Every structure is written in C-alpha cells, then in structure tokens.
mmCIF file of C-alpha atoms in Angstrom:
data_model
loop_
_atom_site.group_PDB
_atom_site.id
_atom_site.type_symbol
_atom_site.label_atom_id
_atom_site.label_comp_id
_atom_site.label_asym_id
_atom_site.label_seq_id
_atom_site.Cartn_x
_atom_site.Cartn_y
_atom_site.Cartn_z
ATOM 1 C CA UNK A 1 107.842 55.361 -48.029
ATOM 2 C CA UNK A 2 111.347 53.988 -48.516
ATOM 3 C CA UNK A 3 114.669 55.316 -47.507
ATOM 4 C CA UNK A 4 116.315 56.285 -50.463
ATOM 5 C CA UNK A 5 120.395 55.994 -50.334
ATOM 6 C CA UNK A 6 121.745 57.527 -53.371
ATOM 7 C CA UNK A 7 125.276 55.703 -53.712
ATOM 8 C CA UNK A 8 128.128 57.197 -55.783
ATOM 9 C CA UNK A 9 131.760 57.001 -56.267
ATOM 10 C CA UNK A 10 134.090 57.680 -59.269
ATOM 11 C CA UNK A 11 135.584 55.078 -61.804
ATOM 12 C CA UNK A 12 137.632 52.334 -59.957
ATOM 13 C CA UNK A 13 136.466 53.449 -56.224
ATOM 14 C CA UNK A 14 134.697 50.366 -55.627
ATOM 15 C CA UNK A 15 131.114 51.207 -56.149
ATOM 16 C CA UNK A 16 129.305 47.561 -57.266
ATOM 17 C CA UNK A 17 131.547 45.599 -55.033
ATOM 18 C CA UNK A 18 129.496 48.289 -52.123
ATOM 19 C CA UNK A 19 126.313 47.683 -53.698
ATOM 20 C CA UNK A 20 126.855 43.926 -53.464
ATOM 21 C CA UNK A 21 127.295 44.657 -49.932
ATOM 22 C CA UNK A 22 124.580 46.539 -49.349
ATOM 23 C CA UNK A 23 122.113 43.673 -50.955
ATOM 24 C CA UNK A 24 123.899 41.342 -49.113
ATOM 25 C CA UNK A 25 123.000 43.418 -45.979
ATOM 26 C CA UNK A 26 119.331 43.055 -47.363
ATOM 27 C CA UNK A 27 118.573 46.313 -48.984
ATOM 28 C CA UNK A 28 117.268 46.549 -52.390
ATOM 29 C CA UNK A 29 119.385 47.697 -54.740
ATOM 30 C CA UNK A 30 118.401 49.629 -58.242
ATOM 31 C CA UNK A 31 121.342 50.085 -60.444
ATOM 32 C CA UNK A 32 121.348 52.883 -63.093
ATOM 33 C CA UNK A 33 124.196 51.041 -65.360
ATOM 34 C CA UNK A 34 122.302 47.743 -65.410
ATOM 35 C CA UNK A 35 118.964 49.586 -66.349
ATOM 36 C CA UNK A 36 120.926 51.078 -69.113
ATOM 37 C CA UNK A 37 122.046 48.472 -70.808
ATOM 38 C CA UNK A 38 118.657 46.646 -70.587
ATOM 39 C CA UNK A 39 117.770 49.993 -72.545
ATOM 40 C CA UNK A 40 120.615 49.125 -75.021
ATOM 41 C CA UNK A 41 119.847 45.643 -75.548
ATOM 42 C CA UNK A 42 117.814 44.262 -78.458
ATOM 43 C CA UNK A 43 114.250 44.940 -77.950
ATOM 44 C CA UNK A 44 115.120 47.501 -75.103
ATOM 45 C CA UNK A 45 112.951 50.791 -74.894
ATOM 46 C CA UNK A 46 115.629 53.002 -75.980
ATOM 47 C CA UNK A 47 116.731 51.334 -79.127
ATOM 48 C CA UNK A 48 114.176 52.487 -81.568
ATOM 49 C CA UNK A 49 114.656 56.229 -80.684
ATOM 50 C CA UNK A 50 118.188 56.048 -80.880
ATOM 51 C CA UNK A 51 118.140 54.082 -84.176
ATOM 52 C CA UNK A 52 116.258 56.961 -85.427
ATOM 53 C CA UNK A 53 118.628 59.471 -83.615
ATOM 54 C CA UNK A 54 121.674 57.804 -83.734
ATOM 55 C CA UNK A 55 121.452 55.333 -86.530
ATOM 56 C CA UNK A 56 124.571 53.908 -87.175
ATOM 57 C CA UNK A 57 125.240 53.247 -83.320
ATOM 58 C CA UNK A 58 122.689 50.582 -83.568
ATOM 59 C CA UNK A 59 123.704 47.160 -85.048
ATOM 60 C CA UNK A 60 121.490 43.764 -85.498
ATOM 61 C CA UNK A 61 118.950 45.599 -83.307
ATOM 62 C CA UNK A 62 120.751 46.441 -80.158
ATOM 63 C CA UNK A 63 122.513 50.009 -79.448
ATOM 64 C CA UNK A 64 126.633 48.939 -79.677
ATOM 65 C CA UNK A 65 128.013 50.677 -77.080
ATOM 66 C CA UNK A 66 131.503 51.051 -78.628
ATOM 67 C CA UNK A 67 130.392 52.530 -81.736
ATOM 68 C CA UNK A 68 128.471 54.828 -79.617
ATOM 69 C CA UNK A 69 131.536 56.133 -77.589
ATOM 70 C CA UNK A 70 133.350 56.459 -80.904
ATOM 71 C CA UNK A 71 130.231 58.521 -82.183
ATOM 72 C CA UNK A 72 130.652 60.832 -78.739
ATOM 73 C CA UNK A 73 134.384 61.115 -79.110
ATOM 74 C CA UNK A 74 133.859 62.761 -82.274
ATOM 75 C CA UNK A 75 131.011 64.649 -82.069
ATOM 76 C CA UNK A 76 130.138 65.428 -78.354
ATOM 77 C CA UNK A 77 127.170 67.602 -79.966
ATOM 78 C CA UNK A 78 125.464 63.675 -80.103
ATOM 79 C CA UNK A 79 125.220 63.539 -76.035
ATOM 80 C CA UNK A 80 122.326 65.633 -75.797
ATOM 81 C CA UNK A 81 119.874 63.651 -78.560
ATOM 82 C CA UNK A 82 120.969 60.334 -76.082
ATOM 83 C CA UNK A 83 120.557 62.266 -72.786
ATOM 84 C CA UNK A 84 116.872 63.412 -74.031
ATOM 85 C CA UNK A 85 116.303 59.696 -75.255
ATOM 86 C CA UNK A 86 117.577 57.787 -72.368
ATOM 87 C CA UNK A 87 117.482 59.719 -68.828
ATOM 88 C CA UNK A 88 113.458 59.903 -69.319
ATOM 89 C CA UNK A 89 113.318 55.688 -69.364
ATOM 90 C CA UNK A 90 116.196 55.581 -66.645
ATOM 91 C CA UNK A 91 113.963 58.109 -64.399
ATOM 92 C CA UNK A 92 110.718 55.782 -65.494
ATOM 93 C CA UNK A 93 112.300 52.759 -64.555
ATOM 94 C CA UNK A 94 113.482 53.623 -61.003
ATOM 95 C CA UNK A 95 110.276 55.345 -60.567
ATOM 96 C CA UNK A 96 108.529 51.798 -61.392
ATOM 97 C CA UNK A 97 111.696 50.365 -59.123
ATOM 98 C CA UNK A 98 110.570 52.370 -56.387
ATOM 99 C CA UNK A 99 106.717 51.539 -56.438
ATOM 100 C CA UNK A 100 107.262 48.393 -56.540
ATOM 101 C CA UNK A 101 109.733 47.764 -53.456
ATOM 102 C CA UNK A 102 109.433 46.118 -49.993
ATOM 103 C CA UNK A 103 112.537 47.206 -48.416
ATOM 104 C CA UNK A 104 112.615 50.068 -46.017
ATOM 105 C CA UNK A 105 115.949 51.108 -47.198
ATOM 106 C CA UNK A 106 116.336 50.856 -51.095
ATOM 107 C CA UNK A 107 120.291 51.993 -52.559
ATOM 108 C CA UNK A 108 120.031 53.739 -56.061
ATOM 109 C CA UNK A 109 123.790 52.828 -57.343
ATOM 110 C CA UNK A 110 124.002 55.704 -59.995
ATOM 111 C CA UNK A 111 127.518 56.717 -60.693
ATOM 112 C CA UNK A 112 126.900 60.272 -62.100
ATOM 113 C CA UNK A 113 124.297 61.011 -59.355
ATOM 114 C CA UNK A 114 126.236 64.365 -58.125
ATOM 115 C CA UNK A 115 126.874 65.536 -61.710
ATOM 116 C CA UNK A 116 123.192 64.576 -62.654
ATOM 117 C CA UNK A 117 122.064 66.397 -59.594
ATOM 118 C CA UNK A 118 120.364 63.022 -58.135
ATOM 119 C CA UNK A 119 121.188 63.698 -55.023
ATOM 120 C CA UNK A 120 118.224 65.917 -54.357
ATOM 121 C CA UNK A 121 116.188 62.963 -54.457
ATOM 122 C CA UNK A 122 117.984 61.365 -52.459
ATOM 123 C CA UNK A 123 117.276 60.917 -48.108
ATOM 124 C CA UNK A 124 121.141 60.303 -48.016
ATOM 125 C CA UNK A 125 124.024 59.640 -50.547
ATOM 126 C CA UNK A 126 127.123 57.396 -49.635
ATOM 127 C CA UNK A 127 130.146 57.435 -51.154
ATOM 128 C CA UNK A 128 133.013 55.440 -52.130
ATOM 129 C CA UNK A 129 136.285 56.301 -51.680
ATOM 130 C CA UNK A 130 140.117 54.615 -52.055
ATOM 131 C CA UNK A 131 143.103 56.413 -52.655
ATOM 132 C CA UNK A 132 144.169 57.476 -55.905
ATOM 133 C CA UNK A 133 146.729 54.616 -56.406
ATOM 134 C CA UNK A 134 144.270 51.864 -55.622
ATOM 135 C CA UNK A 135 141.955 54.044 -58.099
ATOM 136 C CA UNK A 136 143.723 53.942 -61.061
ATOM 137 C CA UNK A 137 145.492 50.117 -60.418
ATOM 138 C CA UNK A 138 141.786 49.131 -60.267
ATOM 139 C CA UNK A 139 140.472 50.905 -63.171
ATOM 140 C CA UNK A 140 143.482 49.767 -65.622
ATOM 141 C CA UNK A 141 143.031 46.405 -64.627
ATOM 142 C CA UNK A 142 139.782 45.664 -66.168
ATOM 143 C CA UNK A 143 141.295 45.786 -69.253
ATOM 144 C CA UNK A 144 138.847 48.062 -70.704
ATOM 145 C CA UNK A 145 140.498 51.446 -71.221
ATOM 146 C CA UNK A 146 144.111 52.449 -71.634
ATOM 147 C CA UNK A 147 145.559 55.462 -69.388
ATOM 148 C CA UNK A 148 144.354 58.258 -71.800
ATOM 149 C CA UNK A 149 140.664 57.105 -71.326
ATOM 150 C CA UNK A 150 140.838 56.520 -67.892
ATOM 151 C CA UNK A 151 142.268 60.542 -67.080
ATOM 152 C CA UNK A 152 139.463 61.500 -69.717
ATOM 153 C CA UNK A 153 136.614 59.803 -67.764
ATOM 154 C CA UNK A 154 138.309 60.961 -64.523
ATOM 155 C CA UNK A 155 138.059 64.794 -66.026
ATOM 156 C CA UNK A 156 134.349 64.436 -66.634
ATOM 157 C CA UNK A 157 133.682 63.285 -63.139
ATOM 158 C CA UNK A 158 133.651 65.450 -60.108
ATOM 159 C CA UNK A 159 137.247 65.027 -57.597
ATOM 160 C CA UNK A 160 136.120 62.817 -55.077
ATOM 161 C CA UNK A 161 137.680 64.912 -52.404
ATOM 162 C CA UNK A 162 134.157 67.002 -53.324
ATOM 163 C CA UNK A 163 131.745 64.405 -53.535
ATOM 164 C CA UNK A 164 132.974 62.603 -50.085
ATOM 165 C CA UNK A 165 132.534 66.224 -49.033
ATOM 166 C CA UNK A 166 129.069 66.593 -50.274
ATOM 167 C CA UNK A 167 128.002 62.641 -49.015
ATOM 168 C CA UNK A 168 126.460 61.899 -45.551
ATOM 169 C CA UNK A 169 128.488 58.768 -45.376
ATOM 170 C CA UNK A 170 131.756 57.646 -46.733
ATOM 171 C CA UNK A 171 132.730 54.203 -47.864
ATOM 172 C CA UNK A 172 136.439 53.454 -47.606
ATOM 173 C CA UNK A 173 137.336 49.769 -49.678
ATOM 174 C CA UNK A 174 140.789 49.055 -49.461
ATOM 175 C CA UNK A 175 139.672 46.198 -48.062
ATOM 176 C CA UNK A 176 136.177 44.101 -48.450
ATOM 177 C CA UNK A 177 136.339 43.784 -44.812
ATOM 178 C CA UNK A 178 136.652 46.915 -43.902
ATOM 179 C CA UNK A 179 134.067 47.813 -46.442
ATOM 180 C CA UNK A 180 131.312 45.307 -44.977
ATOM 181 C CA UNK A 181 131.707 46.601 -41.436
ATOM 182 C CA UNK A 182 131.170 50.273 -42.549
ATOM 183 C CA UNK A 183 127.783 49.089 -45.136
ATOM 184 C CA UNK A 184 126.658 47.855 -41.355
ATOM 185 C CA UNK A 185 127.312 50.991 -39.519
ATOM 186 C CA UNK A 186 125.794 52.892 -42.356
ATOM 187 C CA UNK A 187 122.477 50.670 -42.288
ATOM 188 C CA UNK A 188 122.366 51.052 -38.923
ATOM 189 C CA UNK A 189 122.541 54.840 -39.003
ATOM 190 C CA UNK A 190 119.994 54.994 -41.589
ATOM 191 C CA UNK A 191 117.492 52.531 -39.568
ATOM 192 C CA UNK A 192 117.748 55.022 -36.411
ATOM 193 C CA UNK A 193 116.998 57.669 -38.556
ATOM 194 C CA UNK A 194 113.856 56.022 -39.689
ATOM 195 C CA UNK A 195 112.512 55.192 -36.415
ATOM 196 C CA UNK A 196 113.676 58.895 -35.078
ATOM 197 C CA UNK A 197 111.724 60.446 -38.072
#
C-alpha cells in the first residue's frame, strides 16, 4: 500500500509549484483541481448532472466555470446540489488514482483537504506556507481576481497559522530553492517511515 501525502496550502502559498517538485522528486502526484475540471469539461462525468441541476451553468456542453461562481455568489444555497454531484466522482477518481499507482509515496494536491476533512485519509499532510505579503503579491498577480475576491476566498479557507499547525511537515517557498531542498528532506522522512513501519 502507498504512502499517502495529503498536500495543502491556501490561495497564493505555492502549492502546484510544490507538487511539481514533488513529481520531479519522483512521486506520483493526483491533483484534485485538475480532476475537476476534467469533470467540467465537455463530455466530463459531472456535466450531465449538473446540466440537470444547474442548467444554465452549462454552455455548448461543458460546465462554465464563471457562470458557475456567479450562480454561487448569488445563491450559495446552489453549493450543496454541486458538492453532492461532484465530491462523489472526485473521491471515485482518486480511488481509481490510487489502485492504479506504482509509487510508494503518492501526493494528493487537494487544496480544501483540512476543510473537507481529507486529512484523515491521509498517512501525512504537508503544507505550504509564505508570508502573507508574498501571499497576496502572488495571488493578485495572476490576474484572475481583484482584492475583494481574493479576502473572500481567503475567509472561506482556514488561517494557515492552523493548518501548518495541524500538518506533519511544512513547506516554506519564498524561494524554489529553498522549496526543493525541503520536498527532499520531506521524502526522505517519509521513506524512513516506510521502512520503520
């Protein structure tokens, strides 16, 4: 059986840049977002249940994600009916993920994974952390979301002062370097604790 490492980190922290590391490194690497928007996509597994949910969030056969988060802003009710729809094929796909792996250590790169309780499946969770600055100068710069969205997403999430807390490991990138060397020491950790097991 695989070591699962649940990896986490709030908007901006750094988390795919980490995961990239960690494949580099040679782990697999399952990533809930990606999964999602395969789910999204025309002719993915979720679209028929949310055009019957959700209809007008789907358009020329493919969920469109920013009519969805319109949708949400205005009726928050709505994130239950997708919850229901999509978490089962999420949970089905990283259960087919998992079966179907080589690696002794496999990475599940799920953002939410404290405030979707996913860490109890997990063997260990990492965490990525930067300082708040770093945070939001990252964040802003994708060019996706203005300052109000940003401090609404940041209010959904838990601080990251608690989930660094709750983590067995934490990932500091401020730098990619520094980040690299501490994926290393964290594989390493993890490999001792296989063979001590």
């Amino acid at each position: 059986m695989p070591f699962s490492v649940g990896l986490t980190g709030s908007i901006g922290m750094g988390k795919s840049t980490t995961a990239a590391l960690f494949a580099d490194a040679g782990c697999e690497v399952w990533d809930a977002d990606a999964v999602v928007h395969k789910l999204y996509s025309r002719g993915g597994a979720a679209v028929p249940a949310i055009a019957k949910a959700i209809p007008e969030a789907v358009k020329d056969g493919a969920v469109s994600r920013e009519v969805l988060k319109k949708i949400l802003q205005y009726d928050p009710s709505i994130l239950k009916k997708l919850e229901d729809i999509v978490h089962p094929l999420v949970a089905q796909d990283r259960k087919q993920f998992l079966a179907l792996s080589a690696s002794d250590i496999i990475v599940f790169d799920i953002p939410l994974l404290f405030e979707s309780n996913g860490n109890q499946k997990m063997d260990a969770v990492v965490c990525v952390s930067v300082s708040p600055d770093i945070q939001r100068q990252r964040a802003l710069s994708r060019g996706t979301m203005d300052l109000k969205q940003y401090d609404t997403i940041l209010r959904k999430q838990i601080p990251n002062s608690e989930k660094c807390d709750r983590s067995d490991f934490v990932i500091h990138t401020d730098t990619i370097e520094h980040a690299r060397e501490q994926v290393t020491e964290v594989i390493e950790e993890i490999k001792k604790r296989i063979i001590d097991a």
